[in-house]
CSV table of C-alpha atoms and ligand atoms in Angstrom, one decimal:
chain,number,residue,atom,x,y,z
A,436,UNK,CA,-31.9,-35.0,43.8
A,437,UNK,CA,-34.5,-32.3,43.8
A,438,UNK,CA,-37.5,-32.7,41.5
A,439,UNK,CA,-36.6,-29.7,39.5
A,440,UNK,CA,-33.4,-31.8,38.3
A,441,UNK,CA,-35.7,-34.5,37.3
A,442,UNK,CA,-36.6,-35.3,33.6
A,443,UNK,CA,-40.6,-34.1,32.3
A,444,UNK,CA,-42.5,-37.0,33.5
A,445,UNK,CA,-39.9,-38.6,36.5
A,446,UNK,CA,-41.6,-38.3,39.7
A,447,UNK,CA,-39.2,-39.2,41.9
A,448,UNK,CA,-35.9,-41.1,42.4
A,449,UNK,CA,-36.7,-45.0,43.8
A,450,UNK,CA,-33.0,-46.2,44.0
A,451,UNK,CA,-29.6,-43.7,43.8
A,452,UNK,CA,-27.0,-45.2,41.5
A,453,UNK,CA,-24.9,-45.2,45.4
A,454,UNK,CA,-27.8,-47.7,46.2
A,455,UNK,CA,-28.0,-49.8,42.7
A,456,UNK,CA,-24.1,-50.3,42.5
A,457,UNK,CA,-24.4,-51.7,45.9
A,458,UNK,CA,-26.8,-54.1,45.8
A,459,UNK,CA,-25.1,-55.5,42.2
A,460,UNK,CA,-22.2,-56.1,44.2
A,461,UNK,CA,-23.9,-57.8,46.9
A,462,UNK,CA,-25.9,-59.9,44.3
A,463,UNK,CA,-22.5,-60.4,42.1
A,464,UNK,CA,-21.1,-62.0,45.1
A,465,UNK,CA,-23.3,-64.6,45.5
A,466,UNK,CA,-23.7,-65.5,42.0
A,467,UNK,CA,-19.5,-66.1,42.4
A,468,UNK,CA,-19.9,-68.2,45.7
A,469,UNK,CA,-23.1,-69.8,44.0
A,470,UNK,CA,-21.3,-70.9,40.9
A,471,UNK,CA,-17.5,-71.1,42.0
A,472,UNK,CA,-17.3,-75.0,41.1
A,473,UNK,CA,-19.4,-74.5,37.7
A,474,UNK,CA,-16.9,-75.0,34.7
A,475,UNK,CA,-19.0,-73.2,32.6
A,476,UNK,CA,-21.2,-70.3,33.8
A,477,UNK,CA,-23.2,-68.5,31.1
A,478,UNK,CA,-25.0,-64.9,31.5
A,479,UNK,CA,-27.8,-64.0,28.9
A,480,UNK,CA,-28.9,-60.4,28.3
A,481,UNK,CA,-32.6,-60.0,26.9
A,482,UNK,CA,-32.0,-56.8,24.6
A,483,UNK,CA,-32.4,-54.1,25.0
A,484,UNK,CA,-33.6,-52.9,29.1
A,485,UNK,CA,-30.9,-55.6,31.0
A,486,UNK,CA,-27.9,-54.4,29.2
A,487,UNK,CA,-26.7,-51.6,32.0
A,488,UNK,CA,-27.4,-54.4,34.5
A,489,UNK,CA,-25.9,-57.3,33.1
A,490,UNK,CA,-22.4,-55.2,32.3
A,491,UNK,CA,-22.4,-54.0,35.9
A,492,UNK,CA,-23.0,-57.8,37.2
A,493,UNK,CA,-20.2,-58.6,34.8
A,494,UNK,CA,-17.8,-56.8,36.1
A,495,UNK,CA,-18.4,-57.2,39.6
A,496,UNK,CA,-18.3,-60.9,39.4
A,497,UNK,CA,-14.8,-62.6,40.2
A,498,UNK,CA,-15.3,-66.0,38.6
A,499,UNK,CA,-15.1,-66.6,35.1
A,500,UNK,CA,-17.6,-66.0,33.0
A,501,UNK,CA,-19.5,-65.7,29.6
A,502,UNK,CA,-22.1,-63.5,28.1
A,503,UNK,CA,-24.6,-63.5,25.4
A,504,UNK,CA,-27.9,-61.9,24.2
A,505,UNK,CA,-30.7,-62.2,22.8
A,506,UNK,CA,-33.2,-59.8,21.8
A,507,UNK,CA,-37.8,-60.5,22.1
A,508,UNK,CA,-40.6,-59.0,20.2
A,509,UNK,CA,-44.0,-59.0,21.1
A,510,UNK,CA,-45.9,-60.5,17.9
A,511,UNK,CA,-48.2,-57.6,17.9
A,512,UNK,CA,-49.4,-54.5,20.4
A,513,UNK,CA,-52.7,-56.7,21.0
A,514,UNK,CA,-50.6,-59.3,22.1
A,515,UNK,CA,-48.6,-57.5,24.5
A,516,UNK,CA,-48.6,-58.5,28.1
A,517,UNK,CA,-49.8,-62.0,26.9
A,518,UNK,CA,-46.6,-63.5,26.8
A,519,UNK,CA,-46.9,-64.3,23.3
A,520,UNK,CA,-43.2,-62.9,22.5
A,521,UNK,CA,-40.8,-63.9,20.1
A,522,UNK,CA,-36.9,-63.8,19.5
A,523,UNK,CA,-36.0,-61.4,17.0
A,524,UNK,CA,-32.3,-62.2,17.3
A,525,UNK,CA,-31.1,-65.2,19.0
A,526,UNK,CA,-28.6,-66.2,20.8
A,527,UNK,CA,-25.0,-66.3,19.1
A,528,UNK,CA,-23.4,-70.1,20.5
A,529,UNK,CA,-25.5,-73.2,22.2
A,530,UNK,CA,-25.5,-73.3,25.9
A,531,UNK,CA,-25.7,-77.1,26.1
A,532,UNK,CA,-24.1,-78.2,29.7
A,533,UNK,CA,-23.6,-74.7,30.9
A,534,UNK,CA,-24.7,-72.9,33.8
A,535,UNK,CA,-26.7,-70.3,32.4
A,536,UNK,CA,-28.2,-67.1,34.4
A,537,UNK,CA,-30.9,-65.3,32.5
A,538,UNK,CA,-30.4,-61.5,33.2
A,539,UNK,CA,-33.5,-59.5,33.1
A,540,UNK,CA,-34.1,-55.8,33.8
A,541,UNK,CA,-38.0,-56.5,35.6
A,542,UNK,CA,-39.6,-59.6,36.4
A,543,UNK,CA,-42.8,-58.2,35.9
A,544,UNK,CA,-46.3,-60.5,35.1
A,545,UNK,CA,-43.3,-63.1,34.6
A,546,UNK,CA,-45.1,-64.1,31.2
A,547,UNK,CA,-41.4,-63.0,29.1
A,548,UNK,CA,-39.6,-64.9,31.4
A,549,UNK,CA,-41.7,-68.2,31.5
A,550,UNK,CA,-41.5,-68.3,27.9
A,551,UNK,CA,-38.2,-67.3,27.5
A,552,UNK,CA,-37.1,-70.2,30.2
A,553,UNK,CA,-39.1,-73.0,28.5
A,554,UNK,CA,-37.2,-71.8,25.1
A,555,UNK,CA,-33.4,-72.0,26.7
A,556,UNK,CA,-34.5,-75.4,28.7
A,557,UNK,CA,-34.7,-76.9,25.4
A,558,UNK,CA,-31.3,-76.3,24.5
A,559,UNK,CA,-29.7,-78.8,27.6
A,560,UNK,CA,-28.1,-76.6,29.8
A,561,UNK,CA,-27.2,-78.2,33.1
A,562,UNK,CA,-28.5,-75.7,35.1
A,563,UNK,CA,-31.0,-72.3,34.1
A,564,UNK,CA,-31.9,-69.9,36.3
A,565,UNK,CA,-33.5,-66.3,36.6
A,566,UNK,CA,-31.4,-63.2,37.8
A,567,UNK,CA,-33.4,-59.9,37.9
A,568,UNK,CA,-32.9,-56.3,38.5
A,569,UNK,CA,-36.1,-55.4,39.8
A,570,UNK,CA,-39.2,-57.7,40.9
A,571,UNK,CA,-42.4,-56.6,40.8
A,572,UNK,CA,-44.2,-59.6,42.6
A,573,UNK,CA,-47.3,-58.0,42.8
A,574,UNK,CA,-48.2,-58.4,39.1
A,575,UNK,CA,-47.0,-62.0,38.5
A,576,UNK,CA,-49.4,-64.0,36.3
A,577,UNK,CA,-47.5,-66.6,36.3
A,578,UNK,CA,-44.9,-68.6,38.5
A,579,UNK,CA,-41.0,-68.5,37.9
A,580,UNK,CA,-38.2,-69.3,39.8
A,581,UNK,CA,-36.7,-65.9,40.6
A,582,UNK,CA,-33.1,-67.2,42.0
A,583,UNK,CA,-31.3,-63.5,42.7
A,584,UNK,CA,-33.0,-60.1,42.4
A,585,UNK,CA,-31.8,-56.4,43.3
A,586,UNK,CA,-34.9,-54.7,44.5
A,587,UNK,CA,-38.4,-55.5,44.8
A,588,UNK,CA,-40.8,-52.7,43.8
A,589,UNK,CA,-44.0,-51.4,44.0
A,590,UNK,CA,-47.1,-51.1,41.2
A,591,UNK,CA,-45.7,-48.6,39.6
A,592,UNK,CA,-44.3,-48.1,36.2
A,593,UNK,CA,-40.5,-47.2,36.7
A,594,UNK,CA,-37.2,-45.7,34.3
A,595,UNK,CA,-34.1,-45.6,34.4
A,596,UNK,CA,-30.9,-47.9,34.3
A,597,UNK,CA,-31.7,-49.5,31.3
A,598,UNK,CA,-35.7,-49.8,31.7
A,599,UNK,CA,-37.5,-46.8,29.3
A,600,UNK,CA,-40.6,-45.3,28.5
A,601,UNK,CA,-41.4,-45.3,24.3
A,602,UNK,CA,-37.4,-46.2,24.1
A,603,UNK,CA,-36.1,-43.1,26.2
A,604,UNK,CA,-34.8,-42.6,29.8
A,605,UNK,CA,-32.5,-45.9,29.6
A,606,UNK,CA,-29.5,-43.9,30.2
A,607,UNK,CA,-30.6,-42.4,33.6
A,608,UNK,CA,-27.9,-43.7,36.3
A,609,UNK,CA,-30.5,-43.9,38.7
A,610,UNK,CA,-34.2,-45.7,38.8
A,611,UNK,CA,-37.6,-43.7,39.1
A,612,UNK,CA,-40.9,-43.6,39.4
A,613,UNK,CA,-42.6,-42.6,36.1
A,614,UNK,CA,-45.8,-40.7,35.4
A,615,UNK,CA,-46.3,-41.5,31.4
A,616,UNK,CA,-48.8,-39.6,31.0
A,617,UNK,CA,-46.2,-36.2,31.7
A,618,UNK,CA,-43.5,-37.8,30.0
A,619,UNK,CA,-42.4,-37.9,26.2
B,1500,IMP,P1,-43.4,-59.4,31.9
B,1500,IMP,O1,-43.4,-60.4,30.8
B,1500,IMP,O2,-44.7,-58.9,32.3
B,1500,IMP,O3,-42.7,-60.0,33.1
B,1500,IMP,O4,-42.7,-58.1,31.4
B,1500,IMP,C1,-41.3,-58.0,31.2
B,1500,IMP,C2,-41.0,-56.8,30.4
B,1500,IMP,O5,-42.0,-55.7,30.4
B,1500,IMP,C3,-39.7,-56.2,30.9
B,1500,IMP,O6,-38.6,-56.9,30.4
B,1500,IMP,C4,-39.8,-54.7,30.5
B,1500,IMP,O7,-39.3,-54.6,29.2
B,1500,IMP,C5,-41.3,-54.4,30.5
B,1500,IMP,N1,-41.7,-53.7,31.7
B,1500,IMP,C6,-42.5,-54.2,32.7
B,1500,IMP,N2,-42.6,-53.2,33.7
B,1500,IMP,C7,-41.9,-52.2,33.3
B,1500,IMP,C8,-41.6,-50.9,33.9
B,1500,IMP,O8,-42.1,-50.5,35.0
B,1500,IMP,N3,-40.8,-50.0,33.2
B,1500,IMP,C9,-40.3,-50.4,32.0
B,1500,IMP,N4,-40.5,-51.6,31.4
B,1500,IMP,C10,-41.3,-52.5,32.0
């Protein structure tokens, strides 16, 4: 795409949709090999960047399968990128014995996650693992078991396919490299 086509503040174009819808199928298919004995195998969204992903997984899995959400809140601005999150809406049935997946748009510092893991362990699921659309390794504070994951990226802060800026540029097909400071 040329960079005249390109939203006020979108640099440039990281992955194509061509190359996202790929590498979901390719990831879907070994979440189905992965799973194919489970008897119950469980998807959670976190609201409101992995919902593009997580429908796209969805549908290009071929075993049966469940989905849920739930939906974070940091407690404060301050308390941003501490990890100190917490659910604003939870999730809708118990996931007790089930094979759950926890669908993520970015694994970033990996602070959300952690806490967001310990939360669901709680709950007896008889397996809980990580599933990510992008990984940015390079900023990870803390350990967590990232068990499938699209596309690892660089430091920089990206859009697009569900991940925004101030709540904007979700709906973009593609992902991109963001400059904020041009943006909305
Ligand atoms: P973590 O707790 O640092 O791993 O951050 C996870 C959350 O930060 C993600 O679910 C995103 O909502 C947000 N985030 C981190 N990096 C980006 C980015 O590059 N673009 C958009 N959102 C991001």
């Amino acid at each position: 795409m040329s960079e005249a086509a390109l939203p006020p503040g979108v640099e440039r174009v990281l992955f194509t949709e061509e190359e996202i819808a790929a590498r979901i199928t390719h990831v879907a298919h070994k979440i189905s090999l992965r799973y194919r004995d489970a008897r119950s195998l469980k998807l959670i969204g976190v609201l409101k960047g992995s919902v593009f992903f997580l429908t796209a997984l969805t549908r290009a899995i071929t075993i049966p399968v469940k989905i849920d959400f739930l939906a974070i809140s940091s407690f404060s601005d301050k308390a941003r990128g501490s990890g100190l999150v917490r659910i604003a809406k939870d999730l809708d049935d118990p996931i007790e014995d089930e094979d759950v997946l926890l669908v993520e748009d970015i694994v970033d510092t990996g602070l959300t996650s952690r806490y967001l893991l310990q939360t669901l362990a709680g709950r007896g699921p008889n397996s809980l693992g990580i599933c990510t659309l992008l990984d940015r390794t390079s900023r990870r504070l803390v350990q967590v078991p990232v068990e499938f994951s699209c596309f690892e990226i660089p430091d920089r802060f990206v859009v697009g396919f569900g991940l925004d800026h101030k709540q904007l540029y979700r709906n973009l097909g593609y992902i991109a490299v963001m400059n904020p400071e041009k943006g909305h």
